[in-house]
Short mmCIF file of C-alpha atoms in Angstrom, two decimals:
data_model
loop_
_atom_site.label_atom_id
_atom_site.label_comp_id
_atom_site.label_asym_id
_atom_site.label_seq_id
_atom_site.Cartn_x
_atom_site.Cartn_y
_atom_site.Cartn_z
CA MET K 1 -30.43 -3.70 20.08
CA PHE K 2 -28.15 -0.69 20.44
CA GLY K 3 -25.14 -1.90 18.45
CA ARG K 4 -21.82 -3.07 19.80
CA ARG K 5 -21.44 -4.72 23.19
CA SER K 6 -18.74 -3.39 25.46
CA LYS K 7 -16.91 -5.52 27.97
CA LYS K 8 -19.16 -6.53 30.83
CA GLU K 9 -19.20 -3.76 33.38
CA THR K 10 -19.34 -4.90 36.97
CA SER K 11 -19.07 -2.87 40.11
CA PRO K 12 -19.35 -3.83 43.77
CA GLU K 13 -20.81 -0.40 44.46
CA TYR K 14 -24.17 1.23 43.88
CA LEU K 15 -24.62 4.96 43.30
CA CYS K 16 -27.88 6.20 44.77
CA PRO K 17 -29.65 8.48 42.26
CA HIS K 18 -31.34 10.38 45.09
CA CYS K 19 -28.51 11.34 47.46
CA PHE K 20 -25.54 10.34 45.25
CA GLY K 21 -24.16 8.16 48.06
CA ARG K 22 -21.92 5.20 47.11
CA PHE K 23 -22.20 1.94 48.98
CA ARG K 24 -21.89 -1.81 48.62
CA MET K 25 -25.11 -3.80 48.36
CA SER K 26 -24.09 -5.70 51.48
CA GLU K 27 -24.40 -2.39 53.34
CA ALA K 28 -27.97 -1.71 52.21
CA HIS K 29 -30.67 -1.30 54.82
CA SER K 30 -34.01 -3.08 54.44
CA ILE K 31 -37.53 -3.06 55.82
CA CYS K 32 -39.79 -5.65 57.42
CA SER K 33 -43.44 -4.99 56.64
CA ARG K 34 -44.86 -6.76 59.72
CA THR K 35 -46.55 -4.32 62.09
CA TYR K 36 -45.59 -6.67 64.92
CA CYS K 37 -41.90 -5.87 64.37
CA MET K 38 -42.40 -2.10 64.65
CA ASN K 39 -44.20 -2.59 67.96
CA GLU K 40 -41.54 -5.01 69.20
CA TYR K 41 -38.76 -2.59 68.31
CA VAL K 42 -40.42 0.31 70.15
CA ASN K 43 -40.83 -1.83 73.27
CA SER K 44 -37.44 -3.56 73.05
CA LYS K 45 -34.91 -3.03 75.83
CA ASP K 46 -32.14 -4.91 74.02
CA TYR K 47 -31.04 -2.14 71.66
CA THR K 48 -28.75 0.48 73.17
CA ASP K 49 -29.22 2.72 70.11
CA SER K 50 -32.99 2.34 69.95
CA LYS K 51 -33.63 5.82 71.35
CA LYS K 52 -31.84 7.30 68.35
CA TYR K 53 -34.49 5.80 66.10
CA LEU K 54 -37.53 6.57 68.26
CA SER K 55 -39.76 9.62 68.38
CA LEU K 56 -39.32 12.22 71.12
CA ASN K 57 -41.97 10.57 73.28
CA GLY K 58 -40.73 7.07 72.42
CA ASP K 59 -44.09 6.00 71.01
CA TYR K 60 -43.05 5.13 67.45
CA GLU K 61 -40.08 4.35 65.24
CA ILE K 62 -38.75 7.18 63.09
CA ASP K 63 -36.91 7.07 59.79
CA TYR K 64 -33.75 8.78 60.99
CA GLU K 65 -31.89 8.67 57.66
CA TYR K 66 -34.78 9.84 55.50
CA THR K 67 -35.52 12.66 57.95
CA LYS K 68 -31.94 13.93 57.63
CA PHE K 69 -32.10 13.53 53.84
CA ARG K 70 -35.13 15.83 53.79
CA GLY K 71 -33.20 18.43 55.79
CA LEU K 72 -35.15 17.96 59.01
CA ASP K 73 -34.01 17.38 62.59
CA PRO K 74 -34.51 13.71 63.56
CA HIS K 75 -34.35 14.69 67.24
CA SER K 76 -37.34 17.02 66.97
CA LYS K 77 -41.06 16.78 66.38
CA ASP K 78 -40.29 17.12 62.66
CA ALA K 79 -38.86 13.59 62.55
CA ILE K 80 -40.55 11.51 59.84
CA PRO K 81 -42.24 8.32 61.11
CA ALA K 82 -41.04 5.04 59.64
CA LYS K 83 -43.65 3.28 57.52
CA HIS K 84 -42.16 -0.11 58.41
CA HIS K 85 -39.51 -1.44 60.78
CA ILE K 86 -36.06 -0.64 59.40
CA VAL K 87 -33.23 -3.19 59.52
CA ARG K 88 -29.81 -1.53 59.44
CA ASN K 89 -27.38 -4.45 59.78
CA GLY K 90 -27.22 -5.37 56.07
CA SER K 91 -28.27 -8.97 56.70
CA MET K 92 -31.55 -8.82 54.75
CA LYS K 93 -33.10 -10.56 57.74
CA CYS K 94 -35.38 -8.83 60.25
CA ASP K 95 -33.66 -8.35 63.60
CA MET K 96 -37.01 -8.67 65.38
CA CYS K 97 -38.82 -11.62 63.78
CA GLY K 98 -35.92 -13.28 61.95
CA ARG K 99 -37.74 -13.48 58.62
CA PRO K 100 -36.08 -12.50 55.32
CA THR K 101 -36.51 -8.94 54.10
CA TYR K 102 -36.80 -8.12 50.41
CA ILE K 103 -37.10 -4.37 50.03
CA ARG K 104 -33.70 -2.67 50.19
CA LEU K 105 -32.99 0.94 51.07
CA CYS K 106 -30.06 3.25 50.46
CA PRO K 107 -28.28 3.40 53.85
CA PHE K 108 -27.83 7.17 53.54
CA CYS K 109 -31.24 8.48 52.45
CA HIS K 110 -33.53 5.40 52.67
CA ASN K 111 -34.89 5.73 49.16
CA GLU K 112 -35.75 2.31 47.78
CA ILE K 113 -33.25 0.34 45.71
CA PRO K 114 -35.01 -1.32 42.75
CA PRO K 115 -35.03 -5.14 42.51
CA GLY K 116 -32.20 -6.49 40.38
CA ALA K 117 -30.22 -3.27 40.58
CA GLU K 118 -26.93 -5.12 40.94
CA GLU K 119 -27.61 -7.20 37.81
CA GLY K 120 -28.64 -4.48 35.36
CA GLY K 121 -26.95 -1.70 37.26
CA ASN K 122 -28.11 1.86 37.63
CA SER K 123 -27.03 4.34 35.02
CA ILE K 124 -27.20 7.97 36.02
CA PHE K 125 -27.18 10.26 33.02
CA VAL K 126 -26.59 13.93 33.71
CA VAL K 127 -27.65 16.72 31.36
CA LEU K 128 -25.24 19.64 31.66
CA GLY K 129 -24.53 22.91 29.90
CA PRO K 130 -24.48 26.68 30.42
CA LYS K 131 -27.49 28.55 31.77
CA GLY K 132 -30.33 28.92 29.26
CA VAL K 133 -29.17 26.13 26.98
CA GLY K 134 -32.44 24.19 27.32
CA LYS K 135 -31.60 21.33 29.71
CA SER K 136 -35.11 21.04 31.16
CA HIS K 137 -36.73 21.04 27.73
CA TYR K 138 -34.32 18.37 26.56
CA ILE K 139 -35.07 16.07 29.53
CA ALA K 140 -38.82 16.62 29.19
CA VAL K 141 -38.89 15.71 25.53
CA LEU K 142 -36.33 12.90 25.83
CA VAL K 143 -38.41 11.07 28.44
CA ASP K 144 -41.52 11.48 26.28
CA GLN K 145 -39.72 10.14 23.19
CA LEU K 146 -38.24 7.19 25.07
CA SER K 147 -41.58 6.28 26.61
CA ASN K 148 -43.79 6.68 23.56
CA HIS K 149 -41.55 5.93 20.59
CA VAL K 150 -37.99 4.72 21.10
CA ALA K 151 -38.66 1.91 23.61
CA GLY K 152 -41.23 0.32 21.33
CA GLU K 153 -38.94 0.75 18.36
CA PHE K 154 -36.28 -1.32 20.14
CA LYS K 155 -38.77 -3.81 21.67
CA ALA K 156 -38.24 -2.55 25.19
CA VAL K 157 -40.51 -1.09 27.89
CA PHE K 158 -39.63 2.22 29.53
CA ASN K 159 -41.55 3.06 32.71
CA PRO K 160 -41.20 5.37 35.74
CA ALA K 161 -39.75 3.61 38.77
CA GLY K 162 -42.50 4.87 41.06
CA ASP K 163 -45.29 7.33 41.67
CA SER K 164 -42.92 10.12 42.76
CA THR K 165 -41.14 10.11 39.38
CA MET K 166 -44.44 9.99 37.50
CA VAL K 167 -45.94 12.87 39.47
CA HIS K 168 -42.75 14.93 39.32
CA TYR K 169 -42.43 14.48 35.55
CA ASN K 170 -46.10 15.22 34.89
CA ASP K 171 -46.23 18.32 37.09
CA MET K 172 -42.91 19.91 36.20
CA TYR K 173 -42.33 18.75 32.63
CA ARG K 174 -45.14 17.06 30.71
CA ASP K 175 -48.18 19.14 31.62
CA PRO K 176 -46.65 22.62 31.15
CA LEU K 177 -44.87 21.67 27.93
CA PHE K 178 -47.20 19.28 26.15
CA LYS K 179 -50.63 20.21 27.56
CA GLU K 180 -50.31 23.93 28.26
CA LYS K 181 -47.85 24.45 25.39
CA ARG K 182 -45.60 26.84 27.26
CA LYS K 183 -41.87 27.00 27.91
CA LEU K 184 -40.66 25.50 31.15
CA ASP K 185 -39.39 27.70 33.95
CA SER K 186 -35.65 27.75 34.50
CA THR K 187 -34.31 25.13 36.91
CA LYS K 188 -33.53 26.77 40.22
CA PRO K 189 -30.03 26.43 41.71
CA TYR K 190 -29.53 23.67 44.24
CA ASN K 191 -29.20 26.10 47.15
CA MET K 192 -32.76 27.32 46.54
CA GLY K 193 -33.86 24.01 48.06
CA ASP K 194 -37.19 23.68 46.24
CA GLY K 195 -36.75 20.01 45.30
CA SER K 196 -36.57 20.73 41.58
CA ARG K 197 -33.49 18.53 41.25
CA GLU K 198 -35.32 15.41 42.34
CA PRO K 199 -34.15 12.68 39.96
CA LEU K 200 -36.44 11.14 37.37
CA VAL K 201 -35.86 7.41 37.80
CA TYR K 202 -36.98 4.95 35.11
CA TYR K 203 -36.72 1.24 34.42
CA MET K 204 -36.04 -0.10 30.95
CA ASN K 205 -37.15 -3.71 30.56
CA VAL K 206 -35.45 -5.46 27.67
CA ASN K 207 -36.42 -8.87 26.29
CA ARG K 208 -33.78 -10.35 24.01
CA SER K 209 -34.57 -13.89 22.87
CA GLY K 210 -36.45 -14.69 26.07
CA VAL K 211 -33.78 -13.24 28.36
CA PHE K 212 -35.10 -10.36 30.45
CA LYS K 213 -32.92 -7.56 31.78
CA VAL K 214 -33.93 -4.56 33.84
CA PHE K 215 -31.84 -1.40 33.58
CA THR K 216 -32.34 1.54 35.91
CA PHE K 217 -31.81 5.07 34.66
CA ALA K 218 -31.89 8.33 36.59
CA PHE K 219 -32.04 11.66 34.80
CA ILE K 220 -30.86 14.65 36.81
CA ASP K 221 -31.79 18.18 35.76
CA THR K 222 -29.22 20.81 36.76
CA ALA K 223 -29.26 24.59 36.88
CA GLY K 224 -26.64 26.46 34.87
CA GLU K 225 -25.75 28.41 38.02
CA ASP K 226 -24.64 25.16 39.68
CA THR K 227 -21.83 24.67 37.15
CA ILE K 228 -20.36 28.18 36.86
CA SER K 229 -17.36 27.27 39.04
CA THR K 230 -15.68 24.39 40.82
CA ASP K 231 -16.97 25.74 44.14
CA SER K 232 -20.57 25.92 42.92
CA ILE K 233 -20.42 22.30 41.73
CA GLN K 234 -19.04 21.13 45.07
CA ASP K 235 -21.46 23.28 47.09
CA SER K 236 -24.43 21.78 45.22
CA ASN K 237 -23.07 18.22 45.75
CA LEU K 238 -22.84 17.75 42.00
CA ASP K 239 -19.20 16.65 42.01
CA THR K 240 -20.01 13.15 43.29
CA LEU K 241 -22.91 12.84 40.86
CA ILE K 242 -21.00 13.99 37.78
CA ALA K 243 -17.87 11.96 38.55
CA GLY K 244 -20.01 8.83 39.03
CA ALA K 245 -22.25 9.32 36.01
CA ALA K 246 -22.65 6.58 33.42
CA GLY K 247 -22.81 9.24 30.74
CA ILE K 248 -23.04 12.99 30.24
CA VAL K 249 -25.16 14.82 27.70
CA PHE K 250 -23.54 18.23 27.28
CA LEU K 251 -25.78 20.74 25.52
CA VAL K 252 -24.40 23.58 23.40
CA ASP K 253 -26.78 26.33 22.28
CA PRO K 254 -25.66 27.62 18.85
CA LEU K 255 -27.47 30.89 19.55
CA GLN K 256 -25.07 31.53 22.45
CA ILE K 257 -22.01 31.26 20.17
CA LYS K 258 -20.86 34.72 19.04
CA TYR K 259 -19.82 33.66 15.53
CA ILE K 260 -23.33 32.30 14.92
CA ARG K 261 -25.19 35.12 16.70
CA ASP K 262 -23.48 37.70 14.52
CA ARG K 263 -24.72 36.03 11.33
CA ILE K 264 -28.11 34.43 11.98
CA HIS K 265 -31.41 36.21 11.29
CA ILE K 266 -33.79 35.11 14.02
CA ASP K 267 -35.96 36.68 16.72
CA ASN K 268 -35.71 35.99 20.45
CA LEU K 269 -31.97 35.47 20.68
CA PRO K 270 -31.16 34.10 24.19
CA PRO K 271 -28.83 35.97 26.55
CA VAL K 272 -25.21 34.86 26.58
CA THR K 273 -23.95 33.43 29.89
CA ASN K 274 -20.88 31.27 30.53
CA ASN K 275 -19.71 29.92 27.22
CA ALA K 276 -19.62 26.20 26.48
CA THR K 277 -15.83 25.90 26.65
CA GLU K 278 -15.63 27.45 30.14
CA THR K 279 -18.46 25.29 31.47
CA LEU K 280 -17.12 22.03 30.06
CA ASN K 281 -13.61 22.85 31.27
CA ILE K 282 -14.90 23.38 34.82
CA ILE K 283 -16.81 20.08 34.67
CA SER K 284 -13.73 18.27 33.34
CA ASN K 285 -11.52 19.59 36.14
CA VAL K 286 -14.04 18.54 38.79
CA ILE K 287 -14.15 14.99 37.39
CA ARG K 288 -10.37 14.75 37.17
CA ARG K 289 -10.02 15.90 40.77
CA LYS K 290 -12.73 13.57 42.03
CA GLN K 291 -11.31 10.58 40.14
CA ASP K 292 -7.69 11.54 40.88
CA LEU K 293 -6.79 11.63 37.18
CA GLY K 294 -4.37 14.55 37.24
CA SER K 295 -4.60 17.63 35.06
CA ARG K 296 -4.00 15.75 31.83
CA GLY K 297 -5.73 12.46 32.54
CA ARG K 298 -8.40 11.57 30.00
CA ILE K 299 -11.88 11.06 31.40
CA GLY K 300 -13.56 7.67 30.92
CA ILE K 301 -17.17 8.88 31.19
CA PRO K 302 -18.85 8.86 27.74
CA LEU K 303 -19.68 12.40 26.60
CA ALA K 304 -22.45 13.17 24.11
CA VAL K 305 -21.94 16.77 22.92
CA SER K 306 -25.28 17.90 21.57
CA LEU K 307 -25.84 21.05 19.53
CA THR K 308 -29.35 22.16 20.50
CA LYS K 309 -32.00 24.11 18.58
CA CYS K 310 -30.74 22.61 15.33
CA ASP K 311 -34.07 23.45 13.68
CA VAL K 312 -32.95 27.08 13.36
CA LEU K 313 -29.85 25.92 11.49
CA LEU K 314 -31.91 24.12 8.84
CA LYS K 315 -33.67 27.18 7.41
CA ALA K 316 -32.91 28.71 4.03
CA PRO K 317 -30.17 31.38 4.26
CA GLU K 318 -31.16 35.01 3.79
CA ASP K 319 -27.68 36.20 2.77
CA GLU K 320 -24.11 34.97 2.31
CA GLU K 321 -23.12 35.57 5.93
CA GLU K 322 -26.03 33.52 7.27
CA ASP K 323 -25.22 30.79 4.76
CA LYS K 324 -21.88 30.31 6.58
CA ILE K 325 -23.55 29.10 9.78
CA LEU K 326 -26.52 27.07 8.45
CA PHE K 327 -26.56 23.35 7.66
CA SER K 328 -26.38 22.54 3.97
CA PRO K 329 -29.16 20.66 2.12
CA GLY K 330 -26.87 17.61 2.15
CA SER K 331 -26.27 17.67 5.92
CA ALA K 332 -26.21 14.27 7.64
CA VAL K 333 -28.54 15.75 10.26
CA ARG K 334 -31.29 15.71 7.61
CA ILE K 335 -30.84 11.97 6.95
CA PRO K 336 -33.08 9.90 9.28
CA ARG K 337 -31.39 7.17 11.30
CA GLU K 338 -32.46 3.61 10.57
CA SER K 339 -35.27 2.54 12.88
CA GLY K 340 -34.88 -0.29 15.38
CA ARG K 341 -31.10 -0.60 15.29
CA TYR K 342 -27.97 1.29 16.28
CA ASP K 343 -27.26 3.24 13.09
CA ALA K 344 -23.50 3.61 13.49
CA GLU K 345 -22.98 5.00 9.99
CA ASN K 346 -25.50 7.82 10.44
CA PHE K 347 -24.11 8.75 13.87
CA GLU K 348 -20.54 8.73 12.58
CA GLN K 349 -21.46 11.06 9.71
CA ILE K 350 -23.18 13.47 12.10
CA ASP K 351 -20.26 13.25 14.53
CA VAL K 352 -17.75 14.33 11.87
CA GLU K 353 -19.98 17.11 10.56
CA ILE K 354 -20.85 18.65 13.93
CA GLU K 355 -17.26 18.45 15.19
CA GLU K 356 -16.10 20.47 12.19
CA TYR K 357 -19.02 22.86 12.59
CA LEU K 358 -18.15 23.55 16.25
CA ARG K 359 -14.43 23.80 15.49
CA ARG K 360 -15.26 26.57 13.01
CA THR K 361 -17.87 28.38 15.12
CA ALA K 362 -17.06 27.67 18.81
CA GLY K 363 -13.29 27.37 18.36
CA GLU K 364 -10.46 24.89 18.69
CA ASP K 365 -10.32 25.30 22.48
CA PHE K 366 -13.77 23.74 22.78
CA ILE K 367 -12.79 20.78 20.60
CA GLN K 368 -9.66 20.17 22.68
CA THR K 369 -11.71 20.26 25.87
CA VAL K 370 -14.05 17.62 24.42
CA ASN K 371 -11.02 15.54 23.43
CA GLY K 372 -10.21 15.27 27.13
CA PHE K 373 -12.95 12.60 27.23
CA GLU K 374 -11.81 9.22 25.90
CA ASP K 375 -15.20 8.40 24.41
CA HIS K 376 -17.22 11.24 22.89
CA CYS K 377 -19.55 11.90 20.01
CA TYR K 378 -21.21 15.00 18.53
CA PHE K 379 -24.93 15.32 17.82
CA ALA K 380 -27.46 17.88 16.61
CA VAL K 381 -30.85 17.92 18.35
CA SER K 382 -33.90 20.11 18.85
CA ALA K 383 -36.23 19.53 21.78
CA LEU K 384 -38.96 21.98 20.76
CA GLY K 385 -38.45 21.95 16.99
CA ASN K 386 -39.47 25.58 16.60
CA ASN K 387 -38.71 29.02 17.99
CA PRO K 388 -41.18 29.98 20.78
CA GLU K 389 -42.90 33.35 20.83
CA GLY K 390 -42.29 34.58 24.35
CA LYS K 391 -43.37 31.78 26.68
CA GLU K 392 -45.90 30.33 24.26
CA LEU K 393 -45.29 27.36 21.96
CA GLN K 394 -47.67 28.31 19.18
CA ARG K 395 -46.80 25.23 17.14
CA GLY K 396 -46.48 22.83 20.04
CA VAL K 397 -43.53 20.47 20.46
CA MET K 398 -41.92 19.02 17.32
CA PRO K 399 -38.74 17.25 18.51
CA MET K 400 -35.83 16.43 16.23
CA ARG K 401 -33.35 13.66 17.04
CA VAL K 402 -33.41 14.18 20.83
CA GLU K 403 -33.02 10.43 21.36
CA ASP K 404 -29.76 10.13 19.38
CA PRO K 405 -27.37 10.96 22.28
CA PHE K 406 -29.20 8.56 24.58
CA ILE K 407 -29.12 5.71 22.05
CA TRP K 408 -25.38 6.31 21.71
CA LEU K 409 -24.92 6.26 25.50
CA LEU K 410 -26.90 3.02 25.78
CA ASN K 411 -24.60 1.54 23.16
CA ARG K 412 -21.69 2.49 25.43
CA LYS K 413 -23.39 0.59 28.27
CA GLY K 414 -23.38 -2.57 26.15
CA MET K 415 -27.07 -2.73 25.30
CA GLU K 416 -27.50 -4.40 21.93
#
């Protein structure tokens, strides 16, 4: 399906895409849906810790962990009531009625763990890059392409894991971009606390010769401000997330590279913030520290370096200087990948071309920083496909190759 198969990846741990907590499945909490059990728990005298999980007046069971995850005080009137009786001993058997339980919860935040998570695994892909590079637009268009085009192309089904993901995607991404045809607002830093970094969790159901597999993916949008320093990454709790990611899509805006800005003729040039080399170097150091790799240890997380807004690099040059930074008519980026299979030849051609392009325009330091990742590949993408006028997308959304990095990352996860 997606090319080569890597060695089977197994892990006794699960990384929660909501709170980024790591735990063994044997430590997962669960719920019993019988109303009887909630009432029995409230009235039980056998549990010395029961008061910790009861409301102030002792009338109902509270969800202590989820309350804390939402930033509320579980010992106050703000405590969130439990919808069902919660079993915290990891036995997957109700401690009140003795019946098996089937719905598992993360022991830290009590978000639900999808069925079969330990078989297919959960793959958290993080989209990173300097401020203003277009991370939100990329995620918005990638999810749309995967849902409506790529999954069908590879005979798979790609669906949101639940109503919260569907509502969050529709409200914050799909409706503004595709219906209202306007640019998305910038992602707010984590310390703003507005919930904008809620993960988008999706299931990909794959049927290969009658064998069904379910893979879980979580896409995390990040603000550029959260990656401007090691301290900002740690303060926003991104260090655990990034170091545990199954893959990183690192976006590079060509219009933020000085060599290109000085030569291209285009309106609405974005402001320049932290450059790509600085941002990627900070991210690399955080991963090395978190994984105890040392200053020179190569990072095992697959890295898809993606040059964004490539549509502006495909126009006809207006002079000799602009010709130096535009893609030639024979560029591999212009050659469509083969549908329904992992087109290794096309990706390899693009990889070589974009690496040389960035070596020439962004500099050798950037290339060496990328080389700190054992497995990496270069891509050229465009989420919007055209240059907006102010906040308006006069021509709508016309994506170019946004799925390429994700197809490559899936190949790294062994999907064929």
